[in-house]
Coordinates of C-alpha atoms and ligand atoms in Angstrom, one line a residue:
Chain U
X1 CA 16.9 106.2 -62.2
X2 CA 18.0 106.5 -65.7
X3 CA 19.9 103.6 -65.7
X4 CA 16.5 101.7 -65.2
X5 CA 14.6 103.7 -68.0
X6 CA 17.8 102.8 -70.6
X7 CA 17.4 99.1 -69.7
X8 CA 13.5 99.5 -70.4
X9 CA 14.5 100.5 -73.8
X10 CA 14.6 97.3 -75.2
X11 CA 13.6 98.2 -78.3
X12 CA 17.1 100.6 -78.7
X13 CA 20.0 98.5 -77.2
X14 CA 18.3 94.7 -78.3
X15 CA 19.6 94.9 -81.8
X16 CA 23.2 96.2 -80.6
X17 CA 23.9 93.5 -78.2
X18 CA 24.9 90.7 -80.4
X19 CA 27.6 92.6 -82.6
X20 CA 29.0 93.8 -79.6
X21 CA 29.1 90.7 -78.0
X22 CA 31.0 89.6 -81.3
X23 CA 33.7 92.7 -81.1
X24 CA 33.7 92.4 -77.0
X25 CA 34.4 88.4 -76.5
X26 CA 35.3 86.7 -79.8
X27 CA 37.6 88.9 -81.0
X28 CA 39.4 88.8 -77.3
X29 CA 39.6 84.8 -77.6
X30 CA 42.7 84.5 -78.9
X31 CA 44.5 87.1 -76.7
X32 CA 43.0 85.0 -73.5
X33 CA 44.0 81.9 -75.0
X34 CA 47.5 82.9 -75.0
X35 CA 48.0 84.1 -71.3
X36 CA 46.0 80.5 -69.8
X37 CA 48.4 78.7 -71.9
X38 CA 51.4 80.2 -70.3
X39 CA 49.9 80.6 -67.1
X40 CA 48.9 77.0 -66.8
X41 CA 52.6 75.6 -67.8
X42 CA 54.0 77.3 -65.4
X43 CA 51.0 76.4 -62.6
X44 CA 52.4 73.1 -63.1
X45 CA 55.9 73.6 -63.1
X46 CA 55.9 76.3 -60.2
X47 CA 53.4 73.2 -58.3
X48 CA 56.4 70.6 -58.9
X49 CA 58.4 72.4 -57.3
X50 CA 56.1 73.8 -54.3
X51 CA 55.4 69.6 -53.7
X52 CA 59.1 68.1 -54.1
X53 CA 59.1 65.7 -51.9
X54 CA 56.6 66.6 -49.0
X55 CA 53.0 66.2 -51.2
X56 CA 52.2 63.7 -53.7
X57 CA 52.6 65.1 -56.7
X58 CA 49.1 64.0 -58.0
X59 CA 48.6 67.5 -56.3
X60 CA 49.8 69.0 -58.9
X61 CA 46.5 68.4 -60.8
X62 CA 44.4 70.1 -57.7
X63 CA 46.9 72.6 -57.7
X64 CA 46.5 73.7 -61.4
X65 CA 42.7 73.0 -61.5
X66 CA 41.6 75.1 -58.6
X67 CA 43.7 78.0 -58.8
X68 CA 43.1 78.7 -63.0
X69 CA 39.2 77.8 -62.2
X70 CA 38.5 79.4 -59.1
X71 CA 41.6 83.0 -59.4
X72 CA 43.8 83.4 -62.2
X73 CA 41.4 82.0 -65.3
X74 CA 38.6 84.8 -64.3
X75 CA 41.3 87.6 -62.9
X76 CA 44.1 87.1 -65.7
X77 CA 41.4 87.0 -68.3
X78 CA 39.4 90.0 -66.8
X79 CA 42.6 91.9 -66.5
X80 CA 43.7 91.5 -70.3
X81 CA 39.8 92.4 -71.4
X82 CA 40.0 95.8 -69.4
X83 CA 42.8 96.3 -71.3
X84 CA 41.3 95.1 -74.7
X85 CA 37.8 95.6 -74.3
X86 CA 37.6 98.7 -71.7
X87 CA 40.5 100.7 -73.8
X88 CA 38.5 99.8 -77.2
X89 CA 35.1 101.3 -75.3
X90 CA 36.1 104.5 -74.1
X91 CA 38.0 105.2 -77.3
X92 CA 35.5 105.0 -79.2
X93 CA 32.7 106.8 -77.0
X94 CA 35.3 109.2 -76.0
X95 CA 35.5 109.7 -79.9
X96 CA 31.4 110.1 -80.1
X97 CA 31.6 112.4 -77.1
X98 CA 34.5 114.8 -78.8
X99 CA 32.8 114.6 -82.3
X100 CA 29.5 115.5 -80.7
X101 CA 28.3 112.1 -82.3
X102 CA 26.5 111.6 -78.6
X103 CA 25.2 115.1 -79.0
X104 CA 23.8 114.1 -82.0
X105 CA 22.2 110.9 -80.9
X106 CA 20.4 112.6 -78.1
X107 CA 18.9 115.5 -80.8
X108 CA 17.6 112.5 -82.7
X109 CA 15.6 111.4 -79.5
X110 CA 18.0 108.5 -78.2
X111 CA 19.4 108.0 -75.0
X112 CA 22.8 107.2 -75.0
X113 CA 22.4 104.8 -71.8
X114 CA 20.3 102.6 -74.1
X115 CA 21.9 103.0 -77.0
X116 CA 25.7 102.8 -76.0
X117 CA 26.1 101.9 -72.8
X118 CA 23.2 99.2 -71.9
X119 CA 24.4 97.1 -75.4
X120 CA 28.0 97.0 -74.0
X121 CA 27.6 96.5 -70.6
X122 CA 25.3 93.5 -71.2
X123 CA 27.7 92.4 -74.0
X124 CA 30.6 92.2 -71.1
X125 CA 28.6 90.3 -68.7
X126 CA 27.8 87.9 -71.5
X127 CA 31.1 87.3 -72.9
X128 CA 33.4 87.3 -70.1
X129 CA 32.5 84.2 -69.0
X130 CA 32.8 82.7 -71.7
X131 CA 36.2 84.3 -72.7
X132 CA 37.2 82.7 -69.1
X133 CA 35.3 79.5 -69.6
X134 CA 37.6 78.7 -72.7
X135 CA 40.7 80.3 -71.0
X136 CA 40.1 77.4 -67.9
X137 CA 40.1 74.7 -70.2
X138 CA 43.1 75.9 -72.5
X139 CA 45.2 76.1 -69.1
X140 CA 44.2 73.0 -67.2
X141 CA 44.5 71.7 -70.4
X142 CA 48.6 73.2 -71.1
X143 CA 48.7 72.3 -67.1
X144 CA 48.3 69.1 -68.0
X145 CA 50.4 68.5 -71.2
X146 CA 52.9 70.3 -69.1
X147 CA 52.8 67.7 -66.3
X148 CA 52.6 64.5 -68.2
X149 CA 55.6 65.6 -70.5
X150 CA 57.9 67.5 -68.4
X151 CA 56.8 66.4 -64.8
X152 CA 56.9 62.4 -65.5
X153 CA 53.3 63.2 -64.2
X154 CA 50.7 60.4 -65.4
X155 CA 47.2 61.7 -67.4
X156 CA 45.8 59.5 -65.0
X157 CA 47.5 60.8 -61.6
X158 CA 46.9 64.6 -63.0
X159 CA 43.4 64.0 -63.6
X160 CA 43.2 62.1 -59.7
X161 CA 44.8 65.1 -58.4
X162 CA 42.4 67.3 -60.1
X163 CA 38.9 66.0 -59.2
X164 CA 40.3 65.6 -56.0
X165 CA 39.0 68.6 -54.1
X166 CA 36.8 69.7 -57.1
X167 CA 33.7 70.8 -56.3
X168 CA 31.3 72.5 -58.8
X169 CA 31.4 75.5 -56.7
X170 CA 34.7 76.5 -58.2
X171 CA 33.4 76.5 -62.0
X172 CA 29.9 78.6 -61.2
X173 CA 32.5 81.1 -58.8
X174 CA 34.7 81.4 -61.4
X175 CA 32.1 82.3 -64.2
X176 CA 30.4 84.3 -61.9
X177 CA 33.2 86.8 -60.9
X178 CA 34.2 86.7 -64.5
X179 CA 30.6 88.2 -65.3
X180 CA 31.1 90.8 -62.3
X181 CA 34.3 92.2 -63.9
X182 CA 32.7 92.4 -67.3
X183 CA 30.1 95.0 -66.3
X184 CA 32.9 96.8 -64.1
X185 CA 35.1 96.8 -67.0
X186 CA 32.6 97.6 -69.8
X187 CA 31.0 100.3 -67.7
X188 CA 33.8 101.6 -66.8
X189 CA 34.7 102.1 -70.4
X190 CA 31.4 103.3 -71.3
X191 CA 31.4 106.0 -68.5
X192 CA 35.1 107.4 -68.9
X193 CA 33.9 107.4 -72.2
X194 CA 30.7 109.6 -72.3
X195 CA 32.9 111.8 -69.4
X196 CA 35.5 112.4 -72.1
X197 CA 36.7 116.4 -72.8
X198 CA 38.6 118.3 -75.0
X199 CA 39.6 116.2 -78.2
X200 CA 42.0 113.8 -78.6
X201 CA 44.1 114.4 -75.8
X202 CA 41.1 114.2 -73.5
X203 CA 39.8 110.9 -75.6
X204 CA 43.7 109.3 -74.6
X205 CA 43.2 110.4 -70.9
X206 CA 40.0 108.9 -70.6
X207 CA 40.5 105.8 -72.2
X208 CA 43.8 105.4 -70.2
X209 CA 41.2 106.2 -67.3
X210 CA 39.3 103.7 -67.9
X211 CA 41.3 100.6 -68.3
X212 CA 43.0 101.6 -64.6
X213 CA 39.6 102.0 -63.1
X214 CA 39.0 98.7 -64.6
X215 CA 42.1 96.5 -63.5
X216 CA 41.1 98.6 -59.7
X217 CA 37.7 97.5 -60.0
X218 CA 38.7 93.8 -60.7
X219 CA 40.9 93.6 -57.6
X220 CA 38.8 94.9 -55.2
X221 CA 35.6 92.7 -57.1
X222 CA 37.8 89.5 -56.6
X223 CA 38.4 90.3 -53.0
X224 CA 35.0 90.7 -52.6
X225 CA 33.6 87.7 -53.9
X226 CA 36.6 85.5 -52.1
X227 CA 35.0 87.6 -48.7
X228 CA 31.4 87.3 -49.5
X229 CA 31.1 83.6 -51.2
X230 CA 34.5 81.1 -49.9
Chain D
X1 CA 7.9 129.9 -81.5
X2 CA 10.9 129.5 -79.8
X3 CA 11.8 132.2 -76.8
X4 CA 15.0 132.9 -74.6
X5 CA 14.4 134.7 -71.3
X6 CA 17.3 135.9 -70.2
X7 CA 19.0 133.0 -70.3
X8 CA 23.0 132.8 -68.1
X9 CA 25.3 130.3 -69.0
X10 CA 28.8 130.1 -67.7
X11 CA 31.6 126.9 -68.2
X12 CA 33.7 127.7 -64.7
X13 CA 34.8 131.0 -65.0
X14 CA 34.1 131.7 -68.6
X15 CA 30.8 133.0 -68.8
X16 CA 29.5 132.6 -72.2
X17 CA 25.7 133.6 -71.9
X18 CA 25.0 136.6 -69.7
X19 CA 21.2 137.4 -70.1
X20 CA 20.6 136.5 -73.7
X21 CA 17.0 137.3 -74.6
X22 CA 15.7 136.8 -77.8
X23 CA 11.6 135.6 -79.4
X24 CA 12.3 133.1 -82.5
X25 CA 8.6 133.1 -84.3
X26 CA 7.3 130.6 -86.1
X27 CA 7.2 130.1 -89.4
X28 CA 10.0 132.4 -89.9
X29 CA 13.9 132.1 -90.4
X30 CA 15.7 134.2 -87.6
X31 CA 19.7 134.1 -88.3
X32 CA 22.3 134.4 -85.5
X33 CA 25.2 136.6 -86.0
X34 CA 28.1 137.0 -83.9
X35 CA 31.8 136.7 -83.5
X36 CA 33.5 133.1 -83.0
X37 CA 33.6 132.5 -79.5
X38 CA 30.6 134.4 -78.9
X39 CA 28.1 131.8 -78.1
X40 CA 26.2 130.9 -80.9
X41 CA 26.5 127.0 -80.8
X42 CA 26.0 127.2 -77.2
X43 CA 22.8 129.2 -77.5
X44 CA 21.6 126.5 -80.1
X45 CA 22.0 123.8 -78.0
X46 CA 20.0 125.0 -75.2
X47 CA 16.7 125.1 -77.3
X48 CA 17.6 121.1 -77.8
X49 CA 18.6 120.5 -74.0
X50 CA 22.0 119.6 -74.9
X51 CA 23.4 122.2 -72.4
X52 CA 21.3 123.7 -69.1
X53 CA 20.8 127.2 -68.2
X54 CA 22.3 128.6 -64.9
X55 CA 19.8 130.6 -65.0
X56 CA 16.6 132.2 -67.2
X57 CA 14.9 129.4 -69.6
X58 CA 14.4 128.6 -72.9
X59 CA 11.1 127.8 -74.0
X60 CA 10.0 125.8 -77.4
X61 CA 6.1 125.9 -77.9
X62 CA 5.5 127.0 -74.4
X63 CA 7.1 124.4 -73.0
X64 CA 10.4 125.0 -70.4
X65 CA 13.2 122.7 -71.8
X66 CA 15.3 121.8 -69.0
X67 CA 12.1 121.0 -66.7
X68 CA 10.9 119.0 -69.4
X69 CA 10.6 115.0 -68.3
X70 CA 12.7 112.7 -70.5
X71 CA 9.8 111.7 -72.5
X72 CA 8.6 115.1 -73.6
X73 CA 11.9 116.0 -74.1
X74 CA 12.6 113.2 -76.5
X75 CA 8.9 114.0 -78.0
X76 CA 10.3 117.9 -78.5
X77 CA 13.7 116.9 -79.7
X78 CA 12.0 114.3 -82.5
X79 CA 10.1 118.0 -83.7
X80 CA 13.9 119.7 -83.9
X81 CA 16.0 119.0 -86.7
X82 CA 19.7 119.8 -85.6
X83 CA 22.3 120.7 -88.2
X84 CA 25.9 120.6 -86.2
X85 CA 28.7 122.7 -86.9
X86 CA 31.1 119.6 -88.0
X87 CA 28.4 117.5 -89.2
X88 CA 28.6 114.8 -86.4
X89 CA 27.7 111.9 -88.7
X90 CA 27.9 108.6 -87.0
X91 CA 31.1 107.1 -88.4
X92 CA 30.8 104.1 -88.1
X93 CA 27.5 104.1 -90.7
X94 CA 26.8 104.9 -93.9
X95 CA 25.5 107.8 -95.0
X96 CA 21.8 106.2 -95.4
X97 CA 22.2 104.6 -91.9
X98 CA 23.1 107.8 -90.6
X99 CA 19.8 109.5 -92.1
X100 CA 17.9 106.2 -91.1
X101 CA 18.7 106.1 -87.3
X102 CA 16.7 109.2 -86.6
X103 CA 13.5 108.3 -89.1
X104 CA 13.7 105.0 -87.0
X105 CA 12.3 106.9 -84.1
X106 CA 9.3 108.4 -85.9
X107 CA 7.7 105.2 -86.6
X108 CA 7.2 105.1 -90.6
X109 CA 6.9 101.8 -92.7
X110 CA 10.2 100.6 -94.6
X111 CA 8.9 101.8 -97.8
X112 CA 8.5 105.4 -96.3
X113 CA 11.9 105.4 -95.0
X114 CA 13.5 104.6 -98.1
X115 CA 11.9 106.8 -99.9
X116 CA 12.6 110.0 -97.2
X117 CA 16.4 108.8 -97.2
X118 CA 16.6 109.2 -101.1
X119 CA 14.6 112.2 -101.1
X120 CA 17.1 114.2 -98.6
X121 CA 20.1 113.1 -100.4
X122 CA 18.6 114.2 -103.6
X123 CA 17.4 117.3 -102.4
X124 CA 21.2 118.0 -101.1
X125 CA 22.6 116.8 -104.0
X126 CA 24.1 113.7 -102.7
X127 CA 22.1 111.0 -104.6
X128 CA 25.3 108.3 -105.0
X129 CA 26.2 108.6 -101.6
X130 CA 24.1 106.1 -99.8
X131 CA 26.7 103.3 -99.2
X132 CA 29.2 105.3 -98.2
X133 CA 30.8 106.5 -94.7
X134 CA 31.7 109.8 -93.4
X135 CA 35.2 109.6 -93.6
X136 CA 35.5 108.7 -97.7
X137 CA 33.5 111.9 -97.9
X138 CA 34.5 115.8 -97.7
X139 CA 34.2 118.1 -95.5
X140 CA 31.3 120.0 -97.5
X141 CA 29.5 116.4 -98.2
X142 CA 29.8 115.7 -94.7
X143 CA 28.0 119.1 -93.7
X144 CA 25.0 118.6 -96.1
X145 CA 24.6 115.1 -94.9
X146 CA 24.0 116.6 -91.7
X147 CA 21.3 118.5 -93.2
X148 CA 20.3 115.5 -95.2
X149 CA 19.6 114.1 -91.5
X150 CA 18.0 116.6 -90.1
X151 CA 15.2 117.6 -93.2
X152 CA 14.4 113.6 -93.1
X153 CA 13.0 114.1 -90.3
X154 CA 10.9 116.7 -91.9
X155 CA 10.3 118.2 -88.2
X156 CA 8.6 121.7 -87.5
X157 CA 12.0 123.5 -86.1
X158 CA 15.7 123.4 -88.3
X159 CA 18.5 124.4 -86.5
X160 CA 21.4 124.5 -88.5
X161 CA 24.7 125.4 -86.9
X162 CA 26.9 127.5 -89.7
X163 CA 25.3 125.3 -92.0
X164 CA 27.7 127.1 -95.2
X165 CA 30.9 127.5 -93.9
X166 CA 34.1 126.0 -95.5
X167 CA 31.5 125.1 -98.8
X168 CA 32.7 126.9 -102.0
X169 CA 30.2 129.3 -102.9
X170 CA 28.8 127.5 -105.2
X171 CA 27.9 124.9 -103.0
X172 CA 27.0 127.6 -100.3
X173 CA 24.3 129.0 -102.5
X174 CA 22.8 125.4 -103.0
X175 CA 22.1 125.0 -99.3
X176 CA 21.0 128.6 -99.0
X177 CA 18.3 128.0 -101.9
X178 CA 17.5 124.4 -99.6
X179 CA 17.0 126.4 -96.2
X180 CA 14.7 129.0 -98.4
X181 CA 12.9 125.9 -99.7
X182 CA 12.3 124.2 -96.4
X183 CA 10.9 127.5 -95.1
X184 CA 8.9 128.3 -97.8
X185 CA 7.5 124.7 -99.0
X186 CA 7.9 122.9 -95.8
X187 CA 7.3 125.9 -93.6
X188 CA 9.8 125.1 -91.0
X189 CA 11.1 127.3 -88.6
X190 CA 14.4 127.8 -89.0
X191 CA 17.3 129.3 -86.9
X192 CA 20.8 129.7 -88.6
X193 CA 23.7 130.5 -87.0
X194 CA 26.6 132.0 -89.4
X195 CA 29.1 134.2 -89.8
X196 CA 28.7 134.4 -93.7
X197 CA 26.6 137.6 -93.9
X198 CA 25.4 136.9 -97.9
X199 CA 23.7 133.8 -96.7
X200 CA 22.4 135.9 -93.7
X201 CA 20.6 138.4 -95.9
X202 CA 19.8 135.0 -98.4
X203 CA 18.3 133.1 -96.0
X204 CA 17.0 135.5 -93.2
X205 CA 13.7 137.0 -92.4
X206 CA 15.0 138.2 -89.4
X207 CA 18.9 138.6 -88.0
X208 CA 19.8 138.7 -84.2
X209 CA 23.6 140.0 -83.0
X210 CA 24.5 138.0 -80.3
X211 CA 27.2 139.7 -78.6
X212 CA 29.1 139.9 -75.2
X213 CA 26.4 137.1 -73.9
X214 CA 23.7 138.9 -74.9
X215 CA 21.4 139.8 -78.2
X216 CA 23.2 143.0 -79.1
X217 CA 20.4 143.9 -81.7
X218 CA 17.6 142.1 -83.6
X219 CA 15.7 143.3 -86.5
X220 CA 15.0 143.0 -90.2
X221 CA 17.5 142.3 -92.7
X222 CA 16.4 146.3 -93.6
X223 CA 17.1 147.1 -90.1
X224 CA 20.0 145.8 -89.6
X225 CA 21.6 146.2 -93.1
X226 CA 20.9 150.5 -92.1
X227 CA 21.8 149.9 -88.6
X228 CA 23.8 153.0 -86.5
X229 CA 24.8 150.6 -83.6
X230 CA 28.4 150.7 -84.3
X231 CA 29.0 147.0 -83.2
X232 CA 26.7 145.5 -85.7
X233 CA 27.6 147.8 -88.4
X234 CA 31.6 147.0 -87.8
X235 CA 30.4 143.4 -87.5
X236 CA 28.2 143.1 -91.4
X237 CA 30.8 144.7 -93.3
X238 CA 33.6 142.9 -91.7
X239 CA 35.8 145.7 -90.7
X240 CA 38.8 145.2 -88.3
X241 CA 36.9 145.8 -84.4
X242 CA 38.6 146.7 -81.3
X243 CA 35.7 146.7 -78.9
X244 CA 38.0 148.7 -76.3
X245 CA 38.1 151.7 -78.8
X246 CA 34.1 151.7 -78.8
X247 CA 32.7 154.8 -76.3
X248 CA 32.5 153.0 -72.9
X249 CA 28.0 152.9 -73.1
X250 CA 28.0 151.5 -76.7
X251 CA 30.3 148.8 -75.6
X252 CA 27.9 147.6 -73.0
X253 CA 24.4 147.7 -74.6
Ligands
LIG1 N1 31.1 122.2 -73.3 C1 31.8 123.3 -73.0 N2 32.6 123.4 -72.0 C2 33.4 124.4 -71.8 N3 33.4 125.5 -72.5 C3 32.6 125.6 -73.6 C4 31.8 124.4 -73.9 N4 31.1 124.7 -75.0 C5 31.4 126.0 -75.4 N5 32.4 126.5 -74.5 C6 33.0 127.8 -74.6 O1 31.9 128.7 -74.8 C7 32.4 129.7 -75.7 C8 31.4 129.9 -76.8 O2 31.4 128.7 -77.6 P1 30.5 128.5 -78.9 O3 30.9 127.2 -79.5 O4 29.1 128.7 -78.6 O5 31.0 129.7 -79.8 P2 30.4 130.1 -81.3 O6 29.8 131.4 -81.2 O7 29.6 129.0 -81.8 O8 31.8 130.2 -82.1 P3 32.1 129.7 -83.6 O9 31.5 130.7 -84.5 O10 33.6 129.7 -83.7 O11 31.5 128.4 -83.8 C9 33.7 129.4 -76.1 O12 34.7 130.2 -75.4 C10 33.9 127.9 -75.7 O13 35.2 127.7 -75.4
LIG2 MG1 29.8 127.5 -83.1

């Protein structure tokens, strides 16, 4: 297929991966950052009050640890990038496309698979992960500054609670859905993109396009890994 | 030798090619004429694969474009220079970038390279602009980058897609003398589409009407500067046309 012959064109989509994986995951750090923070302060304040009285409240710990690790770390964080990260794509490919920049490519003997979309795609799969992996630690981290300040939680009941029912299952799941949604949400940027008609009204269709196909497609992937691998 | 057989191409409803049939030869320059909307950029961009026939082919050295593997059809396209109507410079490179991404595929040393990028800005008259991107240029500048691109490559075919219009005449007679040139020093084949009838006759060993989807008339610039078809005639001296006044037989073809 020609998805197989772009990937076997190393030698056109090597030297674009690392730039993109700069513009796809670094620049999205800081965006991340600020929705785990939230989300894990009010993890532990929503956990307080789930446990008053009936659980120990070291459970707030396993609470906050399992659900950012294992659900909202990887979906939040995928959700934001497909806005980020799939809008930014299929802009500017739906640009290329419009322009006839992708025409152009092709007359100068390059497949656009290997030269736009591969570079992305493996960008995403690279990045998201590790977009996630720091969003995890920023909100167990705000989880737990959140618990020992506001919850009169100890450090050392909040980390009990949280190694609890760890297992390292819930890190390697975590990363590994995050992965799964950056190829959905890269390619699905990179496709709306290269699909795009008609000038800039089409290139603002598209690229709305391709951010909903990308929230859809992280939904139904998180369902499917919670069917396939819990 | 490039060769339509009538070739059909419709988008949906609007049918755009409708047995266009034309022989490019080698060697030569054959200019397309016709009226906006007619078809020319489509007809270019079948000879590059860029669009598919519905029906008919189009044929490049004997070999059928759209059956042609992805390989060989990489392999052709690296032989075709393409000049696009609004430039289609990568914007988010520089001007040399933009001439170097094609010469990447062709497999020349550094040195070579450099030199081929200097010498097609030079030869369009754009030595300073190197290190700069598209959108600090004009419109104009833009266009003869994309011809800077394309003669880089210094491949056997040129198509250049209304290659003078919007320049200032001045300007416009620069690039005609630089599509001579490549014809006559480089002996590429070139196909020009325009409207502008002076570069037509400039530039032009041979001019093709395409018209109502097909090739209305094709000739020498003597033939068709003396032509009687009323079409072509109305069409080279730019007269106001109404092609429902034409008699009913002459509108057809
Ligand atoms: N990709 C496409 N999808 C749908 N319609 C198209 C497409 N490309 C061209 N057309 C239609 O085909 C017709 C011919 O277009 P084309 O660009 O070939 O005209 P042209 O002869 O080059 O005109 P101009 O001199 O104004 O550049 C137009 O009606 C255009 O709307
Ligand atoms: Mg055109």
């Amino acid at each position: 297929m020609d998805s197989a012959r772009a990937l076997a064109d190393a030698r056109t989509w090597a030297p674009h991966v690392l730039p993109q994986m700069r513009r796809l995951g670094v620049d999205s750090v800081p965006i991340a950052l600020f929705i785990a923070t939230f989300t894990g302060i009010v993890l532990a304040l929503l956990s307080k009050y789930i446990f008053t009285g009936a659980v120990p409240m070291y459970f707030v710990g396993a609470l906050v640890g399992k659900t950012i690790m294992m659900e909202l770390g990887p979906v939040l964080t995928g959700l934001a990038l497909a806005g980020r990260v799939g809008a930014n794509i299929a802009a500017e490919v739906g640009t290329m496309r419009v322009t006839e920049q992708v025409d152009a490519l092709e007359t100068l003997a390059y497949n656009p698979n290997s030269y736009l979309v591969v570079p992305r795609v493996l960008a995403g799969v690279l990045m998201f992960p590790v977009v996630t992996a720091l969003a995890v630690a920023i909100g167990v981290t705000a989880g737990w500054i959140t618990a020992i300040n506001l919850l009169d939680l100890s450090t050392l009941e909040f980390v009990k609670g949280l190694r609890l029912f760890y297992r390292f299952k819930d890190i390697w799941f975590g990363l590994l859905k995050a992965a799964s949604f950056g190829a959905a949400v890269t390619l699905a940027g990179c496709l709306m993109g290269l699909a795009t008609r008609g000038g800039a009204e089409g290139v603002g269709r598209n690229t709305t396009r391709a951010v909903v196909i990308g929230c859809e497609a992280i939904l139904v992937l998180d369902a499917f890994w919670a069917l396939v691998l819990l | 030798m490039i060769r339509f057989t009538d070739v059909h191409k419709a988008f949906g409803p609007k049918v755009v090619l409708a047995g266009m049939t034309l022989d490019i030869p080698a060697g030569q320059t054959t200019v397309i004429i016709g009226f906006s909307g007619s078809g020319k950029s489509v007809a270019l961009k079948h000879i590059v694969g860029l669009i598919e026939p519905d029906a008919g082919q189009v044929e490049v050295d004997g070999q059928v474009v759209h059956d042609l593997a992805p390989d060989a059809l990489s392999l052709l396209r690296a032989g075709i220079g393409y000049v696009f109507q609004f430039a289609a410079l990568f914007d988010s490179m520089t001007v040399g970038d933009n001439i170097r991404l094609g010469l990447r595929r062709h497999g020349l040393d550094p040195d070579e390279v450099a030199t081929r990028v200097r010498e097609s800005l030079h030869l369009v008259d754009l030595d300073e602009a190197e290190a700069r991107y598209p959108a600090e240029l004009s419109g104009g500048m833009r266009k003869r980058v994309g011809i800077a691109r394309a003669i880089a490559l210094r491949p056997r075919y040129i198509l250049y897609d209304e290659p003078t219009t919007g320049l200032d005449p001045v300007t416009s007679a620069v690039i005609d003398e630089l599509m001579v040139r490549a014809r006559r020093e480089l002996g590429v084949t070139g196909v020009v589409v325009t409207h502008d009838m002076r570069s037509a006759y400039t530039v032009g060993d041979r001019i093709a009407m395409l018209y109502q989807g097909r090739i209305r008339q094709v000739g020498t610039i003597e033939e068709i500067r003396q032509t009687d078809d009323p079409v072509v005639r109305n069409f080279i001296e730019g007269r106001p046309f109404d092609p429902d006044r034409l008699p009913a037989a002459e509108a057809r073809a």
